[in-house]
Short mmCIF file of C-alpha atoms and ligand atoms in Angstrom, two decimals:
data_model
loop_
_atom_site.label_atom_id
_atom_site.label_comp_id
_atom_site.label_asym_id
_atom_site.label_seq_id
_atom_site.Cartn_x
_atom_site.Cartn_y
_atom_site.Cartn_z
CA MET A 1 78.27 120.29 201.60
CA THR A 2 75.41 121.55 199.53
CA VAL A 3 72.71 123.03 201.39
CA PRO A 4 69.96 125.16 199.17
CA ILE A 5 70.23 128.71 200.39
CA ASP A 6 66.61 129.22 200.97
CA ALA A 7 66.42 126.06 203.26
CA SER A 8 69.29 126.86 205.28
CA PRO A 9 69.39 125.85 209.07
CA LEU A 10 71.12 129.56 209.49
CA ALA A 11 67.70 131.38 208.31
CA GLY A 12 66.48 133.24 211.07
CA ARG A 13 69.67 132.88 213.15
CA ARG A 14 71.72 135.51 214.69
CA VAL A 15 75.36 135.35 214.45
CA LEU A 16 77.72 137.46 216.70
CA LEU A 17 80.87 137.69 214.39
CA ILE A 18 84.32 138.77 216.20
CA VAL A 19 86.61 139.64 213.76
CA GLY A 20 90.00 139.41 215.05
CA GLY A 21 93.53 140.73 213.72
CA GLY A 22 95.00 139.00 211.40
CA ILE A 23 95.11 138.99 207.34
CA ALA A 24 92.37 136.51 207.09
CA ALA A 25 89.83 139.66 208.31
CA VAL A 26 89.72 140.48 204.96
CA LYS A 27 87.52 137.41 204.27
CA ALA A 28 85.33 138.56 206.93
CA PRO A 29 82.82 140.83 204.52
CA ASP A 30 82.44 137.47 202.29
CA LEU A 31 81.80 135.61 205.33
CA ILE A 32 79.37 137.97 206.38
CA ARG A 33 77.61 138.03 202.73
CA ARG A 34 77.41 134.20 202.85
CA LEU A 35 75.71 134.26 206.36
CA ARG A 36 73.27 136.86 204.99
CA GLU A 37 72.35 135.23 202.03
CA ARG A 38 71.22 132.09 203.87
CA GLY A 39 69.19 134.44 206.16
CA ALA A 40 71.18 134.92 209.06
CA ALA A 41 71.38 138.02 210.96
CA VAL A 42 74.86 139.10 211.82
CA ARG A 43 76.21 141.69 214.28
CA CYS A 44 79.79 142.35 214.28
CA VAL A 45 82.38 143.12 216.94
CA LEU A 46 85.99 144.50 215.50
CA THR A 47 88.98 143.86 217.67
CA GLN A 48 91.77 146.44 217.69
CA ALA A 49 94.06 144.62 215.93
CA GLY A 50 91.35 143.84 213.37
CA HIS A 51 91.15 147.25 212.16
CA GLU A 52 94.45 147.11 210.57
CA PHE A 53 92.78 144.22 208.46
CA THR A 54 89.25 145.34 207.55
CA THR A 55 87.10 148.65 208.66
CA PRO A 56 84.00 149.16 210.47
CA LEU A 57 82.43 150.48 207.64
CA ALA A 58 83.02 147.56 205.52
CA LEU A 59 81.35 145.24 208.12
CA SER A 60 78.43 147.52 208.87
CA SER A 61 77.78 148.00 205.36
CA LEU A 62 77.45 144.41 204.70
CA SER A 63 76.00 143.49 208.29
CA GLU A 64 73.40 146.25 207.85
CA ASP A 65 74.08 146.75 211.61
CA ARG A 66 76.38 148.97 214.01
CA VAL A 67 79.91 147.32 214.64
CA PHE A 68 81.19 147.52 217.96
CA THR A 69 84.45 148.18 218.54
CA ASP A 70 85.56 148.65 222.25
CA LEU A 71 84.71 148.11 225.51
CA PHE A 72 84.18 152.11 226.12
CA ASP A 73 81.53 152.23 223.93
CA LEU A 74 79.22 149.90 226.08
CA THR A 75 79.99 151.70 229.33
CA ASP A 76 77.51 154.36 228.85
CA GLU A 77 73.93 153.13 230.29
CA SER A 78 72.29 153.95 227.24
CA GLU A 79 74.29 151.84 224.92
CA MET A 80 73.62 147.77 225.21
CA GLY A 81 75.88 146.37 227.75
CA HIS A 82 78.44 143.63 226.77
CA ILE A 83 76.38 140.89 228.74
CA GLN A 84 73.41 141.79 226.69
CA LEU A 85 75.54 141.71 223.50
CA SER A 86 77.01 138.51 224.09
CA ARG A 87 73.65 137.06 225.06
CA GLN A 88 71.77 138.15 222.28
CA ALA A 89 73.22 135.74 219.69
CA ASP A 90 72.19 132.41 218.96
CA ILE A 91 75.65 131.58 218.26
CA VAL A 92 79.45 133.56 218.72
CA LEU A 93 81.69 132.95 215.51
CA VAL A 94 85.20 134.21 216.06
CA ALA A 95 86.97 134.58 212.53
CA PRO A 96 89.66 134.93 212.34
CA ALA A 97 90.43 133.57 215.74
CA THR A 98 94.12 134.88 216.49
CA ALA A 99 96.57 132.90 218.57
CA ASN A 100 96.47 136.03 221.07
CA LEU A 101 92.63 135.64 221.35
CA MET A 102 92.57 131.95 221.89
CA GLY A 103 95.24 132.46 224.32
CA ARG A 104 93.26 134.98 226.35
CA MET A 105 90.02 133.00 226.13
CA ALA A 106 91.83 129.81 227.37
CA ALA A 107 93.15 131.63 230.21
CA GLY A 108 89.58 133.61 231.02
CA MET A 109 90.89 136.69 230.36
CA ALA A 110 88.64 140.06 229.43
CA PRO A 111 91.18 142.62 228.62
CA ASP A 112 89.04 144.17 225.76
CA LEU A 113 85.64 143.79 224.26
CA ALA A 114 85.94 140.50 222.26
CA ALA A 115 87.46 138.73 224.99
CA THR A 116 84.78 139.91 227.43
CA LEU A 117 81.97 138.89 225.44
CA LEU A 118 83.55 135.48 225.04
CA LEU A 119 83.71 135.26 228.93
CA ALA A 120 80.61 136.82 229.72
CA THR A 121 78.38 134.40 226.99
CA ASP A 122 76.16 131.63 227.56
CA LYS A 123 76.11 130.60 223.83
CA PRO A 124 77.79 128.11 221.74
CA VAL A 125 81.23 129.44 220.22
CA MET A 126 82.99 128.44 217.26
CA LEU A 127 86.34 129.58 216.31
CA ALA A 128 87.93 129.70 212.74
CA PRO A 129 91.59 129.99 213.66
CA ALA A 130 93.89 131.55 211.36
CA MET A 131 97.79 132.19 212.19
CA ASN A 132 101.44 131.81 211.26
CA VAL A 133 102.01 127.92 210.87
CA ARG A 134 104.78 128.04 213.92
CA MET A 135 102.15 129.86 215.91
CA TRP A 136 99.54 127.06 215.26
CA LEU A 137 101.77 124.41 215.86
CA HIS A 138 103.51 125.80 219.12
CA PRO A 139 102.48 123.68 221.96
CA ALA A 140 100.95 127.00 224.01
CA THR A 141 98.42 127.27 220.89
CA GLN A 142 97.68 123.42 221.02
CA ARG A 143 97.44 123.67 224.67
CA ASN A 144 94.91 126.26 224.68
CA LEU A 145 93.17 124.61 221.49
CA ALA A 146 92.63 121.64 223.59
CA LEU A 147 91.40 123.60 226.72
CA LEU A 148 89.00 125.72 224.74
CA GLN A 149 87.68 122.27 223.03
CA GLY A 150 87.32 120.68 226.36
CA ASP A 151 85.43 123.85 227.20
CA GLY A 152 83.07 123.13 224.41
CA VAL A 153 84.13 125.62 222.06
CA MET A 154 83.98 124.25 218.32
CA VAL A 155 86.67 124.88 215.86
CA VAL A 156 86.57 125.05 212.16
CA GLY A 157 90.08 124.59 210.10
CA PRO A 158 92.54 126.00 209.80
CA ASN A 159 93.07 124.75 206.49
CA GLU A 160 96.89 123.90 204.95
CA GLY A 161 98.25 125.93 202.11
CA ASN A 162 100.56 128.78 201.15
CA MET A 163 100.19 131.67 203.94
CA ALA A 164 100.36 135.61 203.42
CA CYS A 165 103.79 135.17 205.88
CA GLY A 166 105.13 133.17 202.79
CA GLU A 167 105.32 129.86 204.33
CA PHE A 168 103.29 126.72 204.15
CA GLY A 169 101.17 124.58 206.62
CA PRO A 170 98.46 124.45 208.43
CA GLY A 171 97.20 127.83 209.84
CA ARG A 172 95.00 129.18 207.09
CA MET A 173 91.57 130.37 207.96
CA ALA A 174 88.73 127.94 206.71
CA GLU A 175 86.99 129.14 204.13
CA PRO A 176 83.70 131.54 204.35
CA LEU A 177 81.82 128.64 202.65
CA GLU A 178 83.29 126.13 205.19
CA ILE A 179 82.43 128.01 207.90
CA VAL A 180 78.99 128.47 206.74
CA ALA A 181 78.98 124.59 206.30
CA ALA A 182 80.27 124.01 209.75
CA LEU A 183 77.57 126.54 211.44
CA GLU A 184 74.93 124.91 209.00
CA ALA A 185 75.81 121.62 210.61
CA HIS A 186 75.75 122.78 214.10
CA PHE A 187 72.14 124.21 213.66
CA GLY A 188 71.11 121.44 210.93
CA PRO A 189 69.12 118.26 211.75
CA ARG A 190 71.27 115.46 213.60
CA PRO A 191 69.44 112.36 212.38
CA LEU A 192 72.24 110.24 213.82
CA GLN A 193 71.98 111.84 217.36
CA GLY A 194 72.67 108.92 220.07
CA LEU A 195 74.38 106.61 217.81
CA ARG A 196 78.06 105.47 217.77
CA ALA A 197 80.07 105.55 214.64
CA LEU A 198 83.58 103.92 213.66
CA VAL A 199 85.37 104.81 210.66
CA THR A 200 88.63 104.10 209.36
CA SER A 201 90.84 106.18 206.76
CA GLY A 202 93.97 106.87 205.22
CA PRO A 203 96.67 104.29 204.19
CA THR A 204 98.71 102.05 206.57
CA HIS A 205 102.38 101.99 206.90
CA GLU A 206 103.97 98.51 207.03
CA PRO A 207 107.62 98.72 208.15
CA ILE A 208 110.43 97.15 206.59
CA ASP A 209 112.95 98.49 209.16
CA PRO A 210 113.35 101.27 211.45
CA VAL A 211 113.45 103.86 208.71
CA ARG A 212 111.76 102.31 205.64
CA TYR A 213 108.04 101.44 205.25
CA ILE A 214 105.43 100.10 202.74
CA ALA A 215 102.76 102.35 201.93
CA ASN A 216 100.14 103.53 199.16
CA ARG A 217 98.77 106.44 198.02
CA SER A 218 95.25 106.82 199.64
CA SER A 219 94.75 110.45 200.92
CA GLY A 220 92.28 109.54 203.60
CA LYS A 221 90.15 112.33 202.01
CA GLN A 222 87.04 110.08 201.56
CA GLY A 223 87.35 108.69 205.12
CA HIS A 224 87.94 111.71 206.89
CA ALA A 225 84.99 113.56 205.00
CA ILE A 226 82.53 110.41 205.98
CA ALA A 227 83.79 110.67 209.63
CA ALA A 228 83.09 114.68 209.45
CA ALA A 229 79.62 113.92 208.03
CA LEU A 230 78.74 111.49 210.51
CA ALA A 231 79.63 113.71 213.14
CA ARG A 232 77.61 116.66 211.73
CA ALA A 233 74.66 114.32 211.63
CA GLY A 234 75.04 113.53 215.69
CA ALA A 235 76.86 110.45 215.67
CA LYS A 236 79.53 110.02 218.20
CA THR A 237 82.38 109.16 216.06
CA VAL A 238 85.70 107.77 216.59
CA LEU A 239 88.06 107.93 213.29
CA VAL A 240 91.07 105.45 213.25
CA SER A 241 93.19 107.07 210.73
CA GLY A 242 96.72 106.03 209.07
CA PRO A 243 99.18 108.54 208.43
CA THR A 244 97.48 111.49 206.13
CA SER A 245 97.80 114.96 206.03
CA GLN A 246 94.21 115.61 206.45
CA PRO A 247 93.52 117.88 209.42
CA ASP A 248 91.27 116.05 211.93
CA PRO A 249 87.64 116.71 211.45
CA ALA A 250 85.57 118.79 213.59
CA GLY A 251 83.73 116.86 216.50
CA VAL A 252 85.48 113.58 215.70
CA GLU A 253 87.63 111.67 218.17
CA VAL A 254 90.93 110.46 216.08
CA ARG A 255 92.63 107.57 217.00
CA ARG A 256 95.99 107.30 214.87
CA ILE A 257 97.85 104.44 213.96
CA GLU A 258 100.58 103.10 211.65
CA THR A 259 100.08 99.59 210.68
CA ALA A 260 97.04 97.36 209.87
CA ARG A 261 97.42 95.47 213.06
CA GLN A 262 97.20 98.79 215.08
CA MET A 263 94.27 99.54 213.29
CA LEU A 264 92.59 96.67 213.84
CA ASP A 265 93.21 96.80 217.78
CA ALA A 266 92.34 100.71 217.57
CA CYS A 267 88.68 99.66 215.72
CA GLU A 268 88.17 96.70 218.42
CA ALA A 269 88.96 99.05 221.25
CA ALA A 270 86.25 101.51 219.66
CA LEU A 271 83.38 99.12 219.92
CA PRO A 272 80.59 98.93 220.41
CA ALA A 273 79.46 100.91 217.41
CA ASP A 274 76.03 101.00 215.46
CA ILE A 275 77.62 102.03 212.29
CA ALA A 276 81.36 100.85 211.06
CA VAL A 277 82.67 102.49 207.75
CA CYS A 278 85.91 100.89 206.71
CA ALA A 279 87.48 103.82 204.29
CA ALA A 280 90.99 102.84 204.85
CA ALA A 281 93.34 101.60 202.13
CA VAL A 282 94.91 98.64 204.60
CA ALA A 283 97.84 97.22 203.15
CA ASP A 284 97.11 93.62 202.42
CA TRP A 285 100.75 92.38 203.30
CA ARG A 286 103.14 93.23 206.10
CA VAL A 287 106.75 92.59 205.95
CA ALA A 288 107.19 89.44 207.72
CA THR A 289 111.15 89.88 208.15
CA GLU A 290 110.88 93.42 209.71
CA ALA A 291 114.35 94.52 210.85
CA GLY A 292 114.91 95.55 214.29
CA GLU A 293 117.87 97.75 212.64
CA LYS A 294 118.19 99.72 209.80
CA LEU A 295 118.80 97.17 206.61
CA LYS A 296 122.71 97.83 205.33
CA LYS A 297 123.96 97.35 201.78
CA GLU A 298 126.45 94.69 201.72
CA LYS A 299 129.29 94.86 199.23
CA GLY A 300 128.23 92.14 196.51
CA GLY A 301 125.05 90.95 198.60
CA GLY A 302 122.51 92.42 196.25
CA PRO A 303 119.32 93.86 197.31
CA PRO A 304 117.61 92.04 200.62
CA GLY A 305 115.13 89.74 200.08
CA LEU A 306 111.72 90.73 201.61
CA ALA A 307 109.12 87.90 203.10
CA PHE A 308 105.68 89.01 203.46
CA ALA A 309 102.70 88.04 205.92
CA GLU A 310 98.96 88.55 205.25
CA ASN A 311 97.59 91.25 207.29
CA PRO A 312 94.40 91.16 209.16
CA ASP A 313 91.29 91.94 207.29
CA ILE A 314 89.73 94.57 209.52
CA LEU A 315 86.36 94.88 207.44
CA ALA A 316 85.95 91.15 207.39
CA THR A 317 86.75 90.92 211.26
CA LEU A 318 84.23 93.62 212.21
CA SER A 319 81.69 92.09 209.95
CA GLY A 320 82.49 88.60 211.37
CA ARG A 321 82.06 89.35 215.16
CA ALA A 322 79.97 87.09 217.03
CA GLU A 323 79.68 89.66 219.63
CA ALA A 324 79.51 93.41 219.27
CA ARG A 325 79.14 93.53 215.52
CA PRO A 326 78.19 96.96 214.37
CA GLY A 327 74.72 96.71 213.01
CA LEU A 328 75.45 98.55 209.78
CA VAL A 329 79.05 97.46 208.42
CA ILE A 330 79.97 99.58 205.23
CA GLY A 331 83.39 99.06 203.16
CA PHE A 332 84.45 100.36 199.98
CA ALA A 333 85.73 98.58 196.88
CA ALA A 334 88.39 100.19 195.08
CA GLU A 335 88.46 98.28 191.70
CA THR A 336 90.06 98.81 188.48
CA GLU A 337 88.03 97.09 186.03
CA LYS A 338 84.58 94.93 186.16
CA VAL A 339 83.82 97.06 189.28
CA ILE A 340 80.32 95.96 190.15
CA GLU A 341 80.88 92.09 189.57
CA HIS A 342 83.80 92.79 191.74
CA ALA A 343 82.20 94.55 194.36
CA VAL A 344 79.53 92.46 194.67
CA ALA A 345 82.05 89.49 195.18
CA LYS A 346 83.77 91.46 197.69
CA ARG A 347 80.65 92.14 199.84
CA GLN A 348 79.88 88.39 199.83
CA ARG A 349 83.54 87.51 200.73
CA LYS A 350 83.74 89.86 203.69
CA GLY A 351 80.60 89.58 205.03
CA CYS A 352 79.59 93.32 205.09
CA ASP A 353 76.33 95.10 204.58
CA TRP A 354 76.76 97.62 202.11
CA ILE A 355 79.92 98.27 199.90
CA LEU A 356 80.90 101.62 198.03
CA ALA A 357 82.21 100.58 194.82
CA ASN A 358 84.76 102.76 193.26
CA ASP A 359 86.57 102.95 189.94
CA VAL A 360 90.21 103.59 190.95
CA SER A 361 91.54 103.17 187.24
CA PRO A 362 94.39 106.00 186.91
CA ALA A 363 92.11 107.84 184.60
CA THR A 364 89.63 108.58 186.85
CA GLY A 365 91.75 110.51 189.37
CA THR A 366 89.83 109.05 192.45
CA PHE A 367 93.12 107.88 194.48
CA GLY A 368 94.42 111.05 196.10
CA GLY A 369 91.77 113.31 193.87
CA ASP A 370 88.79 115.26 194.98
CA ASN A 371 86.03 113.47 193.34
CA ASN A 372 84.51 109.77 193.24
CA SER A 373 82.48 107.91 191.00
CA VAL A 374 80.42 105.48 193.48
CA THR A 375 78.16 102.55 193.18
CA LEU A 376 76.13 101.46 196.53
CA ILE A 377 76.35 97.59 196.51
CA SER A 378 73.76 96.25 198.98
CA ALA A 379 71.36 93.33 199.41
CA GLY A 380 69.17 94.94 196.57
CA GLU A 381 70.02 96.52 193.22
CA PRO A 382 73.36 98.18 192.77
CA ASP A 383 72.82 102.12 193.11
CA THR A 384 75.20 104.06 191.05
CA TRP A 385 75.43 107.63 191.78
CA PRO A 386 76.41 110.35 189.81
CA PRO A 387 79.97 111.71 189.96
CA LEU A 388 80.44 113.66 193.26
CA SER A 389 82.87 115.32 195.34
CA LYS A 390 84.26 113.28 198.36
CA GLN A 391 82.20 115.72 200.60
CA GLN A 392 78.97 114.99 198.26
CA VAL A 393 79.63 111.07 198.72
CA ALA A 394 79.98 111.53 202.35
CA GLU A 395 77.02 113.51 202.58
CA ARG A 396 74.99 111.36 200.49
CA LEU A 397 76.24 108.15 202.32
CA VAL A 398 74.92 109.57 205.68
CA GLN A 399 71.71 110.22 204.23
CA ARG A 400 71.47 106.70 202.98
CA ILE A 401 72.55 105.25 206.60
CA ALA A 402 69.87 107.86 208.33
CA LEU A 403 67.33 106.44 205.91
CA HIS A 404 68.34 102.75 206.53
CA LEU A 405 67.97 103.32 210.00
CA GLY A 406 64.80 104.81 209.95
CA ARG A 407 65.90 108.11 211.30
CA THR A 408 65.07 110.90 208.75
N1 CTP B 501 90.04 96.37 203.99
C1 CTP B 501 90.19 96.05 205.34
N2 CTP B 501 91.61 95.49 205.97
C2 CTP B 501 92.35 94.98 205.00
C3 CTP B 501 92.36 94.98 203.38
C4 CTP B 501 90.90 95.44 203.07
O1 CTP B 501 89.80 96.32 206.29
N3 CTP B 501 93.49 94.24 205.46
C5 CTP B 501 88.73 96.69 203.81
C6 CTP B 501 89.07 98.14 203.27
O2 CTP B 501 88.82 99.56 204.12
C7 CTP B 501 87.94 98.25 202.18
C8 CTP B 501 87.46 96.74 201.97
O3 CTP B 501 87.87 96.23 202.75
O4 CTP B 501 86.77 98.97 202.77
C9 CTP B 501 88.22 96.39 200.45
O5 CTP B 501 89.50 96.90 200.34
P1 CTP B 501 89.98 96.56 198.83
O6 CTP B 501 91.26 97.12 198.95
O7 CTP B 501 89.14 97.22 197.66
O8 CTP B 501 90.05 95.20 199.00
P2 CTP B 501 91.13 93.92 199.27
O9 CTP B 501 90.20 93.15 200.15
O10 CTP B 501 92.26 94.65 199.07
O11 CTP B 501 90.90 93.12 198.24
P3 CTP B 501 91.68 93.00 196.40
O12 CTP B 501 93.13 93.63 196.92
O13 CTP B 501 91.76 91.37 196.09
O14 CTP B 501 90.52 93.62 195.51
#
């Protein structure tokens, strides 16, 4: 999300930043810098373990404020008490949030200053978790995460990638600019507040037998980015997603499915909705002869013959509903030639309100890539957008939706 720095919703906000003990604490100075250049005031609390990775001096130089480090500083009447410290912020941000700190929060324990502040605060809390992939995926951490989210704690990240410990997977702290974007979204205008949105994303998997399936190369990046942007704009958003490696977007209810028919059922179960965006690359065909047991090679038998059946068209089904049709139904048209012509015809054929036409010919790198070249086809003139990142396409689409619904 690109928010002009001088117009950031963070201007004038007070962020209490708790820096936990993990290698990602080295990103804290950059995070403070990014927050401050958007006009936020940052006050830091450094945990005991955080001292191993960054220093109070680094944090205080960038925040231009003193850094609080342990409970005993605050027992003196002349010092600011921890209750006050936790209340004087507009938001409490924990970055990095370690498994240990999340566990303490989930259990309501307060053995040190950071945990005490988190227990004593009446302000919104956002976590940027960072830990080893096994620790993140451990049922205890996932249980704590669910408890914390149930308590209203917001979470940004973690991202997937190579980790300092040499492993690969989810557990890397979100980048400072992603954390900034999440905070801006929290404080920013929410034009779609009170509306419900439904988004499909990712590929579908159509089984051949219990171990094999037919799929496609959709990454789910565009659909997930749209769901995240709708949620940031205040819409209560359900994301029905085929198998992808995208992390669940913050503030979005995710329903995971595998096949096109499951996707349709999940979409219908999520109605009513004011806005539906079908970004999934749904398999047009499923294997009609799905085998109950693994297909075996039979000597001299040759490869098995597969018969196909047509899958339901989710976009057309939602668009054609007599009852509970979402007020604004938006589809995508992935085309490799005559992009606008095909997309205009597709909009008519499917009965949706808008189509985002995108050129997915291999030279564009759109499928699986980070960027998208899009033309918005509505009842009016086609509107071609400049090449944008998938995040920016999502933001622009949400702006157009808000405009169309008179919500700006
Ligand atoms: N779509 C859907 N259900 C299907 C097929 C497609 O909801 N069974 C939706 C997609 O999510 C997208 C739009 O329809 O929003 C167009 O998808 P696309 O693959 O471009 O079109 P198809 O209907 O598959 O048409 P064709 O393959 O002939 O271009």
